[in-house]
Amino acid sequence: MDQAIDYLAPRIGARPEVGVVLGSGLGAFADELAGARTFPYGEVPGWPQSTAVGHAGKLVFGGIVGRGVAVMSGRAHLYEGHPMHKVVFGVCALARLGVRAFVFTNAAGGINLSYGQGALVLISDHINLQGTNPLLGPNDESLGPRFPDMSDAYDPEFRATAKAVGAGLGVDLPEGVYAGLLGPSYETPAEIRYLRAIGADLVGMSTVGEVIAARHMGIRCMAISCVTNMAAGILPQKINHEEVLETGARVRSTLVALLRTLIPRLEI
Ligand code: HPA
C-alpha cells in the first residue's frame, strides 16, 4: 500500500475528494473528468488487476465542476481469487489520498419484481453473504473501531441528494437492499427465492466489502446498482454475462449524466 501511495501521490495533481468505483460495463464515466490523469492498474505498485470482462482496469484522477474525483474503472472481485484485503485495496488507497466520500456502482440482478431491466437502483442497505469481511484480523485503531456501526452504511443524505438529482434529470431512482454473494456462478432460482425471503431486492458479487472498509474509516458511501438482468428464475430465460454488459452499455449515458450532476452536489 505504501508503495502505491508513494507512486500516486506526486502524480495525481489536486487531492481527490470523491472516489467513484465503476462496475461491469459501466466504465464510461471515467472519460468525463477534466484534466484527467490515467493510471492502468498494472502501473501502480500493488494495485490488484481486474480480470473480469467489461472491467477496464484503470485509475483516473481529475475534476468535475471543480471537485477532485478519483475513478476506479474496474474493480477486483473475490471470485477472481483475490483475497478480501486486495478487493478493498483501492478503497483504502484512495482514502489515504484524501477521498472522503465514495460512490460505488455495480451490475446487479433484479429480485424485486418492480424493477425493469436497465433500472438504476439506489442501494439502501446490504446483506453480506460473501462469507468474509475486510476487517478480519487485528484492528488498525488508527483507521477505525474494532466493531464499526453499519446502520447508515449507505448515507441517507447522499441518497436524498441522488433522488433529487435523478428527479431533475427525469431518472427514477428506487431504493433497494443489495445481497452481496461470492459468485462467480449466477444464483439458482431457489437461491433467488431465499434472497427475496430474507429481504433482498438486488443481487451481485461486489460492493459489500468495499462499503464495510470505507465505513470503518468513517468515509461516507452511496451505491447505485444497474439492474442488468432479472435474477435467476424470474424470467423464462438464462442469464449470461453478455446480457449484463449489453444492459450496462444501454444505460451508460443515463448513469454518466446522473454521476456528473450528482458528484459536485454531494455535501461532504
Ligand atoms: N447475479 C449476481 N450478480 C450479478 C447478476 C446476477 O443476476 N447480474 C449482474 N451481476
mmCIF file of C-alpha atoms and ligand atoms in Angstrom:
data_model
loop_
_atom_site.group_PDB
_atom_site.id
_atom_site.type_symbol
_atom_site.label_atom_id
_atom_site.label_comp_id
_atom_site.label_asym_id
_atom_site.label_seq_id
_atom_site.Cartn_x
_atom_site.Cartn_y
_atom_site.Cartn_z
ATOM 1 C CA MET A 1 0.000 0.000 0.000
ATOM 2 C CA ASP A 2 2.790 2.467 0.927
ATOM 3 C CA GLN A 3 4.383 1.878 -2.468
ATOM 4 C CA ALA A 4 1.111 2.607 -4.273
ATOM 5 C CA ILE A 5 0.675 5.838 -2.329
ATOM 6 C CA ASP A 6 4.307 6.858 -2.919
ATOM 7 C CA TYR A 7 3.791 6.221 -6.629
ATOM 8 C CA LEU A 8 0.477 8.052 -6.984
ATOM 9 C CA ALA A 9 0.768 11.000 -4.573
ATOM 10 C CA PRO A 10 3.260 13.035 -6.625
ATOM 11 C CA ARG A 11 1.499 12.255 -9.912
ATOM 12 C CA ILE A 12 -2.212 12.884 -9.346
ATOM 13 C CA GLY A 13 -2.419 16.672 -9.155
ATOM 14 C CA ALA A 14 -5.128 18.002 -6.839
ATOM 15 C CA ARG A 15 -6.258 15.711 -4.000
ATOM 16 C CA PRO A 16 -9.429 13.779 -4.809
ATOM 17 C CA GLU A 17 -12.417 14.299 -2.506
ATOM 18 C CA VAL A 18 -14.837 11.800 -4.005
ATOM 19 C CA GLY A 19 -13.996 8.258 -5.083
ATOM 20 C CA VAL A 20 -16.094 6.539 -7.736
ATOM 21 C CA VAL A 21 -15.953 2.807 -8.422
ATOM 22 C CA LEU A 22 -17.390 1.692 -11.752
ATOM 23 C CA GLY A 23 -18.760 -1.814 -12.213
ATOM 24 C CA SER A 24 -19.160 -4.175 -15.166
ATOM 25 C CA GLY A 25 -19.857 -2.364 -18.427
ATOM 26 C CA LEU A 26 -20.236 0.961 -16.576
ATOM 27 C CA GLY A 27 -16.774 2.398 -17.230
ATOM 28 C CA ALA A 28 -17.777 5.356 -19.429
ATOM 29 C CA PHE A 29 -17.860 7.914 -16.630
ATOM 30 C CA ALA A 30 -14.063 7.869 -16.355
ATOM 31 C CA ASP A 31 -13.904 9.706 -19.715
ATOM 32 C CA GLU A 32 -15.820 12.661 -18.261
ATOM 33 C CA LEU A 33 -13.140 14.031 -15.979
ATOM 34 C CA ALA A 34 -11.421 17.332 -16.687
ATOM 35 C CA GLY A 35 -7.627 17.285 -16.638
ATOM 36 C CA ALA A 36 -7.638 13.510 -16.391
ATOM 37 C CA ARG A 37 -4.551 11.655 -15.258
ATOM 38 C CA THR A 38 -4.870 7.954 -16.000
ATOM 39 C CA PHE A 39 -3.016 5.027 -14.451
ATOM 40 C CA PRO A 40 -3.619 1.481 -15.688
ATOM 41 C CA TYR A 41 -3.783 -0.713 -12.583
ATOM 42 C CA GLY A 42 -0.711 -2.616 -13.755
ATOM 43 C CA GLU A 43 1.348 0.559 -13.490
ATOM 44 C CA VAL A 44 0.622 1.146 -9.787
ATOM 45 C CA PRO A 45 2.686 -0.979 -7.359
ATOM 46 C CA GLY A 46 0.499 -3.499 -5.507
ATOM 47 C CA TRP A 47 -2.743 -2.494 -7.230
ATOM 48 C CA PRO A 48 -4.840 -5.620 -7.906
ATOM 49 C CA GLN A 49 -5.640 -6.300 -11.544
ATOM 50 C CA SER A 50 -9.212 -6.970 -12.571
ATOM 51 C CA THR A 51 -9.539 -9.896 -14.941
ATOM 52 C CA ALA A 52 -13.335 -9.618 -15.339
ATOM 53 C CA VAL A 53 -14.511 -8.912 -18.894
ATOM 54 C CA GLY A 54 -16.059 -5.437 -19.078
ATOM 55 C CA HIS A 55 -13.728 -4.004 -16.457
ATOM 56 C CA ALA A 56 -11.196 -1.587 -17.915
ATOM 57 C CA GLY A 57 -8.735 -1.714 -15.039
ATOM 58 C CA LYS A 58 -7.605 1.872 -14.734
ATOM 59 C CA LEU A 59 -7.500 4.626 -12.193
ATOM 60 C CA VAL A 60 -8.394 8.133 -13.369
ATOM 61 C CA PHE A 61 -7.887 11.316 -11.344
ATOM 62 C CA GLY A 62 -9.486 14.557 -12.476
ATOM 63 C CA GLY A 63 -12.210 17.065 -11.769
ATOM 64 C CA ILE A 64 -15.931 17.613 -12.237
ATOM 65 C CA VAL A 65 -17.115 21.168 -11.765
ATOM 66 C CA GLY A 66 -14.114 21.904 -9.596
ATOM 67 C CA ARG A 67 -14.471 18.839 -7.408
ATOM 68 C CA GLY A 68 -11.497 16.466 -7.231
ATOM 69 C CA VAL A 69 -12.549 12.966 -8.221
ATOM 70 C CA ALA A 70 -10.769 9.617 -8.352
ATOM 71 C CA VAL A 71 -12.384 6.969 -10.521
ATOM 72 C CA MET A 72 -11.629 3.279 -10.345
ATOM 73 C CA SER A 73 -12.800 1.882 -13.654
ATOM 74 C CA GLY A 74 -12.985 -1.799 -12.862
ATOM 75 C CA ARG A 75 -12.564 -3.483 -9.501
ATOM 76 C CA ALA A 76 -11.078 -6.650 -8.057
ATOM 77 C CA HIS A 77 -13.603 -9.315 -7.047
ATOM 78 C CA LEU A 78 -13.372 -12.197 -4.607
ATOM 79 C CA TYR A 79 -14.455 -14.588 -7.374
ATOM 80 C CA GLU A 80 -11.290 -13.767 -9.318
ATOM 81 C CA GLY A 81 -9.373 -15.289 -6.432
ATOM 82 C CA HIS A 82 -8.351 -12.005 -4.815
ATOM 83 C CA PRO A 83 -8.301 -12.096 -1.017
ATOM 84 C CA MET A 84 -10.592 -9.535 0.640
ATOM 85 C CA HIS A 85 -7.724 -7.189 1.540
ATOM 86 C CA LYS A 86 -6.953 -6.895 -2.185
ATOM 87 C CA VAL A 87 -10.638 -6.354 -3.026
ATOM 88 C CA VAL A 88 -10.626 -3.285 -0.752
ATOM 89 C CA PHE A 89 -7.092 -2.167 -1.647
ATOM 90 C CA GLY A 90 -8.325 0.610 -3.945
ATOM 91 C CA VAL A 91 -10.802 1.956 -1.409
ATOM 92 C CA CYS A 92 -8.118 2.073 1.293
ATOM 93 C CA ALA A 93 -5.561 3.644 -1.045
ATOM 94 C CA LEU A 94 -7.959 6.361 -2.214
ATOM 95 C CA ALA A 95 -8.877 7.080 1.405
ATOM 96 C CA ARG A 96 -5.197 7.660 2.124
ATOM 97 C CA LEU A 97 -5.027 10.014 -0.868
ATOM 98 C CA GLY A 98 -7.803 12.153 0.624
ATOM 99 C CA VAL A 99 -11.118 10.710 -0.582
ATOM 100 C CA ARG A 100 -13.913 11.458 1.935
ATOM 101 C CA ALA A 101 -16.900 10.013 0.086
ATOM 102 C CA PHE A 102 -17.424 7.052 -2.210
ATOM 103 C CA VAL A 103 -19.955 6.425 -4.939
ATOM 104 C CA PHE A 104 -19.972 2.761 -5.896
ATOM 105 C CA THR A 105 -21.687 1.377 -8.965
ATOM 106 C CA ASN A 106 -22.291 -2.219 -9.875
ATOM 107 C CA ALA A 107 -24.219 -4.518 -12.143
ATOM 108 C CA ALA A 108 -26.860 -6.488 -10.286
ATOM 109 C CA GLY A 109 -29.611 -8.994 -10.828
ATOM 110 C CA GLY A 110 -33.078 -7.673 -10.041
ATOM 111 C CA ILE A 111 -35.017 -9.670 -7.430
ATOM 112 C CA ASN A 112 -37.688 -7.060 -6.735
ATOM 113 C CA LEU A 113 -40.293 -7.516 -9.454
ATOM 114 C CA SER A 114 -40.985 -3.797 -9.640
ATOM 115 C CA TYR A 115 -37.581 -3.188 -11.266
ATOM 116 C CA GLY A 116 -37.231 -3.408 -15.005
ATOM 117 C CA GLN A 117 -34.106 -4.497 -16.814
ATOM 118 C CA GLY A 118 -31.870 -1.433 -17.129
ATOM 119 C CA ALA A 119 -33.260 0.233 -13.977
ATOM 120 C CA LEU A 120 -30.873 2.194 -11.781
ATOM 121 C CA VAL A 121 -31.450 1.470 -8.088
ATOM 122 C CA LEU A 122 -30.024 3.283 -5.065
ATOM 123 C CA ILE A 123 -28.737 0.755 -2.567
ATOM 124 C CA SER A 124 -30.333 1.479 0.817
ATOM 125 C CA ASP A 125 -28.653 -1.351 2.734
ATOM 126 C CA HIS A 126 -26.822 -4.610 2.130
ATOM 127 C CA ILE A 127 -26.734 -8.229 3.242
ATOM 128 C CA ASN A 128 -23.207 -9.605 3.281
ATOM 129 C CA LEU A 129 -23.363 -13.225 2.144
ATOM 130 C CA GLN A 130 -19.766 -13.364 0.941
ATOM 131 C CA GLY A 131 -18.672 -15.309 3.990
ATOM 132 C CA THR A 132 -15.850 -12.915 4.711
ATOM 133 C CA ASN A 133 -15.176 -9.370 5.858
ATOM 134 C CA PRO A 134 -12.341 -6.940 5.103
ATOM 135 C CA LEU A 135 -11.932 -6.194 8.823
ATOM 136 C CA LEU A 136 -10.969 -9.754 9.827
ATOM 137 C CA GLY A 137 -7.786 -9.907 11.889
ATOM 138 C CA PRO A 138 -6.176 -7.341 14.154
ATOM 139 C CA ASN A 139 -7.929 -3.976 14.046
ATOM 140 C CA ASP A 140 -5.970 -0.900 12.987
ATOM 141 C CA GLU A 141 -7.282 1.555 15.598
ATOM 142 C CA SER A 142 -5.821 4.461 13.629
ATOM 143 C CA LEU A 143 -8.323 3.712 10.845
ATOM 144 C CA GLY A 144 -11.458 2.952 12.835
ATOM 145 C CA PRO A 145 -13.077 0.966 15.653
ATOM 146 C CA ARG A 146 -12.996 -2.804 16.130
ATOM 147 C CA PHE A 147 -16.782 -3.100 15.799
ATOM 148 C CA PRO A 148 -17.906 -0.372 13.394
ATOM 149 C CA ASP A 149 -21.581 0.534 13.168
ATOM 150 C CA MET A 150 -23.227 -0.210 9.813
ATOM 151 C CA SER A 151 -26.666 1.326 10.487
ATOM 152 C CA ASP A 152 -26.375 4.047 7.889
ATOM 153 C CA ALA A 153 -23.775 2.432 5.675
ATOM 154 C CA TYR A 154 -25.482 3.952 2.627
ATOM 155 C CA ASP A 155 -25.640 7.607 3.564
ATOM 156 C CA PRO A 156 -29.240 8.874 3.881
ATOM 157 C CA GLU A 157 -28.274 12.434 2.884
ATOM 158 C CA PHE A 158 -26.420 11.252 -0.195
ATOM 159 C CA ARG A 159 -29.440 9.141 -1.132
ATOM 160 C CA ALA A 160 -31.754 12.124 -0.782
ATOM 161 C CA THR A 161 -29.412 14.222 -2.936
ATOM 162 C CA ALA A 162 -29.267 11.451 -5.543
ATOM 163 C CA LYS A 163 -33.059 11.234 -5.668
ATOM 164 C CA ALA A 164 -33.351 14.991 -6.117
ATOM 165 C CA VAL A 165 -30.732 14.991 -8.876
ATOM 166 C CA GLY A 166 -32.430 11.991 -10.508
ATOM 167 C CA ALA A 167 -35.803 13.742 -10.404
ATOM 168 C CA GLY A 168 -34.264 16.788 -12.107
ATOM 169 C CA LEU A 169 -32.939 14.579 -14.888
ATOM 170 C CA GLY A 170 -36.109 12.504 -15.206
ATOM 171 C CA VAL A 171 -34.336 9.400 -13.851
ATOM 172 C CA ASP A 172 -36.392 7.358 -11.417
ATOM 173 C CA LEU A 173 -34.199 6.029 -8.603
ATOM 174 C CA PRO A 174 -35.982 3.450 -6.458
ATOM 175 C CA GLU A 175 -34.162 2.108 -3.399
ATOM 176 C CA GLY A 176 -33.323 -1.486 -2.619
ATOM 177 C CA VAL A 177 -31.373 -3.892 -0.438
ATOM 178 C CA TYR A 178 -28.345 -5.481 -2.126
ATOM 179 C CA ALA A 179 -27.297 -9.026 -1.307
ATOM 180 C CA GLY A 180 -23.577 -9.494 -1.951
ATOM 181 C CA LEU A 181 -22.628 -13.062 -2.883
ATOM 182 C CA LEU A 182 -19.312 -14.655 -3.754
ATOM 183 C CA GLY A 183 -20.103 -15.795 -7.320
ATOM 184 C CA PRO A 184 -18.897 -16.405 -9.960
ATOM 185 C CA SER A 185 -21.784 -18.724 -10.774
ATOM 186 C CA TYR A 186 -25.076 -16.905 -11.003
ATOM 187 C CA GLU A 187 -27.646 -17.880 -8.395
ATOM 188 C CA THR A 188 -30.084 -20.733 -8.717
ATOM 189 C CA PRO A 189 -33.803 -19.934 -8.798
ATOM 190 C CA ALA A 190 -34.043 -21.451 -5.277
ATOM 191 C CA GLU A 191 -31.309 -19.113 -4.055
ATOM 192 C CA ILE A 192 -33.182 -16.153 -5.508
ATOM 193 C CA ARG A 193 -36.380 -17.212 -3.695
ATOM 194 C CA TYR A 194 -34.324 -17.424 -0.497
ATOM 195 C CA LEU A 195 -32.787 -13.983 -1.095
ATOM 196 C CA ARG A 196 -36.221 -12.472 -1.666
ATOM 197 C CA ALA A 197 -37.488 -14.080 1.544
ATOM 198 C CA ILE A 198 -34.641 -12.542 3.584
ATOM 199 C CA GLY A 199 -35.320 -9.078 2.215
ATOM 200 C CA ALA A 200 -33.024 -8.631 -0.767
ATOM 201 C CA ASP A 201 -34.106 -6.606 -3.799
ATOM 202 C CA LEU A 202 -30.869 -6.943 -5.754
ATOM 203 C CA VAL A 203 -28.079 -9.480 -6.007
ATOM 204 C CA GLY A 204 -24.481 -9.044 -7.051
ATOM 205 C CA MET A 205 -20.889 -10.099 -6.440
ATOM 206 C CA SER A 206 -19.198 -6.923 -5.246
ATOM 207 C CA THR A 207 -19.547 -3.713 -3.211
ATOM 208 C CA VAL A 208 -20.302 -5.030 0.301
ATOM 209 C CA GLY A 209 -16.649 -5.439 1.327
ATOM 210 C CA GLU A 210 -15.704 -2.063 -0.139
ATOM 211 C CA VAL A 211 -18.502 -0.345 1.781
ATOM 212 C CA ILE A 212 -17.545 -2.089 5.035
ATOM 213 C CA ALA A 213 -13.912 -0.993 4.641
ATOM 214 C CA ALA A 214 -14.916 2.584 3.796
ATOM 215 C CA ARG A 215 -17.401 2.873 6.680
ATOM 216 C CA HIS A 216 -14.790 1.512 9.082
ATOM 217 C CA MET A 217 -12.688 4.557 8.139
ATOM 218 C CA GLY A 218 -15.687 6.867 8.604
ATOM 219 C CA ILE A 219 -15.992 7.550 4.886
ATOM 220 C CA ARG A 220 -19.498 8.281 3.647
ATOM 221 C CA CYS A 221 -20.808 5.956 0.942
ATOM 222 C CA MET A 222 -23.533 5.565 -1.584
ATOM 223 C CA ALA A 223 -24.057 2.938 -4.252
ATOM 224 C CA ILE A 224 -26.063 2.620 -7.433
ATOM 225 C CA SER A 225 -26.905 -0.732 -8.984
ATOM 226 C CA CYS A 226 -27.705 -1.133 -12.630
ATOM 227 C CA VAL A 227 -30.239 -3.935 -12.957
ATOM 228 C CA THR A 228 -28.597 -5.622 -15.928
ATOM 229 C CA ASN A 229 -30.874 -8.651 -15.807
ATOM 230 C CA MET A 230 -33.712 -10.049 -13.759
ATOM 231 C CA ALA A 231 -32.348 -12.593 -11.277
ATOM 232 C CA ALA A 232 -32.464 -16.332 -11.936
ATOM 233 C CA GLY A 233 -35.863 -17.946 -12.231
ATOM 234 C CA ILE A 234 -37.812 -14.696 -12.612
ATOM 235 C CA LEU A 235 -37.944 -14.731 -16.400
ATOM 236 C CA PRO A 236 -38.052 -17.920 -18.506
ATOM 237 C CA GLN A 237 -34.538 -17.339 -19.821
ATOM 238 C CA LYS A 238 -30.951 -17.970 -18.802
ATOM 239 C CA ILE A 239 -28.572 -15.303 -17.519
ATOM 240 C CA ASN A 240 -25.402 -14.583 -19.416
ATOM 241 C CA HIS A 241 -22.578 -12.111 -18.987
ATOM 242 C CA GLU A 242 -23.079 -10.639 -22.475
ATOM 243 C CA GLU A 243 -26.582 -9.552 -21.476
ATOM 244 C CA VAL A 244 -25.150 -7.978 -18.333
ATOM 245 C CA LEU A 245 -22.639 -5.983 -20.407
ATOM 246 C CA GLU A 246 -25.225 -5.049 -23.061
ATOM 247 C CA THR A 247 -27.647 -3.644 -20.494
ATOM 248 C CA GLY A 248 -24.781 -1.765 -18.840
ATOM 249 C CA ALA A 249 -23.955 -0.218 -22.207
ATOM 250 C CA ARG A 250 -27.598 0.750 -22.760
ATOM 251 C CA VAL A 251 -27.919 2.727 -19.519
ATOM 252 C CA ARG A 252 -24.367 4.069 -19.615
ATOM 253 C CA SER A 253 -25.300 7.571 -20.777
ATOM 254 C CA THR A 254 -28.028 7.903 -18.110
ATOM 255 C CA LEU A 255 -25.626 6.797 -15.402
ATOM 256 C CA VAL A 256 -22.930 9.176 -16.659
ATOM 257 C CA ALA A 257 -25.396 12.099 -16.633
ATOM 258 C CA LEU A 258 -26.529 11.188 -13.129
ATOM 259 C CA LEU A 259 -22.979 10.933 -11.753
ATOM 260 C CA ARG A 260 -21.849 14.108 -13.471
ATOM 261 C CA THR A 261 -24.637 16.112 -11.854
ATOM 262 C CA LEU A 262 -24.651 14.315 -8.526
ATOM 263 C CA ILE A 263 -20.975 14.279 -7.598
ATOM 264 C CA PRO A 264 -20.468 18.058 -7.411
ATOM 265 C CA ARG A 265 -23.603 18.285 -5.242
ATOM 266 C CA LEU A 266 -22.644 15.786 -2.558
ATOM 267 C CA GLU A 267 -22.086 17.724 0.638
ATOM 268 C CA ILE A 268 -19.109 16.236 2.407
HETATM 269 N N1 HPA B 1 -26.498 -12.224 -10.029
HETATM 270 C C1 HPA B 1 -25.341 -11.856 -9.440
HETATM 271 N N2 HPA B 1 -24.586 -10.882 -9.892
HETATM 272 C C2 HPA B 1 -24.997 -10.220 -10.991
HETATM 273 C C3 HPA B 1 -26.186 -10.547 -11.646
HETATM 274 C C4 HPA B 1 -26.982 -11.602 -11.139
HETATM 275 O O1 HPA B 1 -28.053 -11.953 -11.661
HETATM 276 N N3 HPA B 1 -26.290 -9.685 -12.707
HETATM 277 C C5 HPA B 1 -25.213 -8.863 -12.659
HETATM 278 N N4 HPA B 1 -24.417 -9.187 -11.623
#
